[in-house]
Amino acid sequence: MPIATGFAMYFVIWWISLFLVLPWRAEPEAAPVEGHASSAPRNPHLVKKLLVNTALAAVLWLLVYALVHSGWISFRDMVRDE
């Protein structure tokens, strides 16, 4: 897998996994302030979520890389007309 493709795959995996991680520990405020959404989290823990997401995306990317490197998945075969 060329390096540009590897970075592109990591970027896509990172964004997709972000939507998986964002809802974790989203506890709404017990008494919401007027003007705020009642579902707004009290403390969104964004830094922790971004770090967890980065680690999760790295693991998923390594899995995709292993599958491509082993030949189980071939991007070239996907676009080849046979």
Coordinates of N, CA and C in Angstrom, one line a residue:
M1 N 0.9 -1.2 0.0 CA 0.0 0.0 0.0 C 0.9 1.2 0.0
P2 N 0.7 2.1 -1.0 CA 1.5 3.3 -1.0 C 1.2 4.2 0.2
I3 N 2.2 5.1 0.6 CA 2.1 5.8 1.8 C 0.9 6.8 1.7
A4 N 0.6 7.4 0.6 CA -0.5 8.3 0.4 C -1.8 7.5 0.7
T5 N -1.9 6.3 0.1 CA -3.1 5.5 0.4 C -3.3 5.1 1.8
G6 N -2.1 4.8 2.5 CA -2.2 4.5 3.9 C -2.7 5.7 4.7
F7 N -2.2 6.9 4.4 CA -2.7 8.1 5.2 C -4.2 8.3 4.9
A8 N -4.6 8.2 3.6 CA -6.0 8.4 3.3 C -6.9 7.4 4.0
M9 N -6.4 6.1 4.1 CA -7.2 5.1 4.8 C -7.3 5.4 6.3
Y10 N -6.2 5.8 6.9 CA -6.2 6.2 8.3 C -7.1 7.3 8.5
F11 N -7.1 8.4 7.7 CA -8.0 9.5 7.8 C -9.5 9.1 7.8
V12 N -9.8 8.2 6.8 CA -11.2 7.8 6.7 C -11.6 6.9 7.9
I13 N -10.7 6.0 8.3 CA -11.0 5.2 9.5 C -11.1 6.1 10.7
W14 N -10.3 7.1 10.9 CA -10.3 7.9 12.1 C -11.7 8.7 12.1
W15 N -12.1 9.2 11.0 CA -13.4 9.9 11.0 C -14.6 9.0 11.3
I16 N -14.6 7.8 10.7 CA -15.7 6.9 10.9 C -15.7 6.4 12.4
S17 N -14.5 6.1 12.9 CA -14.5 5.7 14.3 C -14.8 6.8 15.3
L18 N -14.6 8.0 14.9 CA -15.0 9.2 15.8 C -16.5 9.1 16.1
F19 N -17.3 8.8 15.1 CA -18.7 8.8 15.3 C -19.1 7.6 16.2
L20 N -18.3 6.6 16.3 CA -18.5 5.5 17.3 C -18.1 5.9 18.7
V21 N -17.1 6.7 18.8 CA -16.5 7.1 20.2 C -17.3 8.2 20.8
L22 N -17.8 9.2 20.0 CA -18.4 10.4 20.6 C -19.5 10.1 21.5
P23 N -20.4 9.2 21.4 CA -21.5 9.0 22.3 C -21.1 8.4 23.7
W24 N -19.9 7.9 23.8 CA -19.4 7.3 25.0 C -19.4 8.3 26.2
R25 N -20.0 7.9 27.3 CA -20.0 8.7 28.5 C -20.6 10.1 28.3
A26 N -21.6 10.2 27.5 CA -22.3 11.4 27.2 C -23.5 11.5 28.2
E27 N -23.2 12.1 29.4 CA -24.2 12.2 30.5 C -24.8 13.6 30.4
P28 N -26.1 13.7 30.2 CA -26.7 15.0 30.2 C -26.7 15.7 31.6
E29 N -26.8 17.0 31.5 CA -26.8 17.8 32.8 C -28.1 17.5 33.5
A30 N -28.0 17.4 34.8 CA -29.2 17.0 35.7 C -30.2 18.2 35.6
A31 N -29.7 19.4 35.7 CA -30.6 20.6 35.7 C -30.1 21.5 34.6
P32 N -30.5 21.3 33.3 CA -29.9 22.1 32.2 C -30.2 23.6 32.4
V33 N -29.2 24.4 32.0 CA -29.3 25.8 32.0 C -30.2 26.3 30.9
E34 N -31.0 27.3 31.1 CA -32.0 27.7 30.1 C -31.2 28.3 28.9
G35 N -31.6 27.8 27.7 CA -31.0 28.2 26.5 C -30.1 27.1 26.0
H36 N -29.7 26.1 26.8 CA -28.9 25.0 26.4 C -29.8 23.8 26.0
A37 N -29.4 23.0 25.2 CA -30.1 21.8 24.8 C -30.2 20.9 26.1
S38 N -31.3 20.2 26.3 CA -31.4 19.4 27.5 C -30.6 18.1 27.3
S39 N -30.2 17.8 26.1 CA -29.4 16.6 25.9 C -27.9 16.9 25.8
A40 N -27.5 18.2 26.0 CA -26.1 18.6 26.0 C -25.3 17.9 27.1
P41 N -24.2 17.3 26.9 CA -23.5 16.6 27.9 C -22.9 17.6 28.9
R42 N -22.8 17.1 30.2 CA -22.3 17.9 31.3 C -20.8 18.2 31.0
N43 N -20.0 17.1 30.8 CA -18.6 17.2 30.5 C -18.4 16.2 29.3
P44 N -18.1 16.7 28.1 CA -18.0 15.8 27.0 C -16.8 15.0 26.9
H45 N -15.7 15.3 27.7 CA -14.5 14.5 27.7 C -13.9 14.4 26.3
L46 N -13.8 15.5 25.6 CA -13.4 15.5 24.2 C -11.9 15.0 24.0
V47 N -11.0 15.5 24.9 CA -9.6 15.1 24.8 C -9.5 13.6 24.9
K48 N -10.1 13.0 25.9 CA -10.0 11.6 26.1 C -10.6 10.8 24.9
K49 N -11.7 11.3 24.4 CA -12.4 10.7 23.3 C -11.5 10.7 22.1
L50 N -10.8 11.9 21.8 CA -10.0 12.0 20.7 C -8.8 11.0 20.8
L51 N -8.2 10.9 22.0 CA -7.1 10.0 22.2 C -7.5 8.5 22.0
V52 N -8.7 8.2 22.6 CA -9.2 6.8 22.4 C -9.5 6.6 20.9
N53 N -10.0 7.6 20.3 CA -10.4 7.4 18.8 C -9.1 7.2 18.0
T54 N -8.0 8.0 18.3 CA -6.8 7.8 17.6 C -6.2 6.5 17.8
A55 N -6.2 5.9 19.0 CA -5.7 4.6 19.2 C -6.6 3.5 18.5
L56 N -7.9 3.7 18.6 CA -8.8 2.7 17.9 C -8.6 2.8 16.4
A57 N -8.5 4.0 15.9 CA -8.2 4.1 14.4 C -6.9 3.4 14.0
A58 N -5.9 3.6 14.9 CA -4.6 3.0 14.6 C -4.7 1.4 14.6
V59 N -5.4 0.9 15.5 CA -5.6 -0.6 15.5 C -6.4 -1.0 14.3
L60 N -7.5 -0.3 14.0 CA -8.3 -0.7 12.8 C -7.4 -0.5 11.5
W61 N -6.6 0.5 11.5 CA -5.8 0.7 10.3 C -4.8 -0.4 10.2
L62 N -4.2 -0.9 11.3 CA -3.2 -2.0 11.2 C -3.9 -3.2 10.7
L63 N -5.2 -3.4 11.1 CA -5.9 -4.6 10.6 C -6.1 -4.5 9.1
V64 N -6.5 -3.3 8.6 CA -6.7 -3.2 7.2 C -5.4 -3.3 6.5
Y65 N -4.3 -2.8 7.0 CA -3.0 -2.9 6.4 C -2.6 -4.4 6.3
A66 N -2.8 -5.1 7.4 CA -2.4 -6.5 7.4 C -3.3 -7.3 6.3
L67 N -4.5 -7.0 6.2 CA -5.4 -7.6 5.2 C -4.9 -7.3 3.8
V68 N -4.5 -6.0 3.5 CA -4.1 -5.6 2.2 C -2.7 -6.2 1.9
H69 N -1.8 -6.2 2.9 CA -0.5 -6.7 2.7 C -0.4 -8.2 2.5
S70 N -1.4 -8.9 3.1 CA -1.4 -10.4 3.0 C -2.1 -10.8 1.7
G71 N -2.8 -9.9 1.0 CA -3.4 -10.2 -0.3 C -4.8 -10.6 -0.2
W72 N -5.4 -10.6 1.0 CA -6.8 -11.0 1.2 C -7.7 -9.9 0.6
I73 N -7.3 -8.6 0.7 CA -8.0 -7.5 0.1 C -7.0 -6.9 -0.9
S74 N -7.5 -6.7 -2.1 CA -6.6 -6.0 -3.1 C -7.4 -4.9 -3.8
F75 N -6.9 -3.7 -3.6 CA -7.6 -2.5 -4.2 C -7.5 -2.6 -5.7
R76 N -6.4 -3.1 -6.2 CA -6.2 -3.2 -7.7 C -7.2 -4.2 -8.3
D77 N -7.5 -5.3 -7.6 CA -8.5 -6.3 -8.1 C -9.9 -5.7 -8.0
M78 N -10.1 -4.7 -7.1 CA -11.4 -4.1 -7.0 C -11.8 -3.3 -8.2
V79 N -10.7 -2.6 -8.8 CA -11.0 -1.7 -9.9 C -10.7 -2.4 -11.3
R80 N -10.1 -3.5 -11.3 CA -9.8 -4.2 -12.5 C -11.1 -4.8 -13.2
D81 N -11.3 -4.6 -14.5 CA -12.4 -5.1 -15.2 C -12.1 -6.6 -15.6
E82 N -12.8 -7.5 -15.1 CA -12.6 -8.9 -15.5 C -13.8 -9.5 -16.0

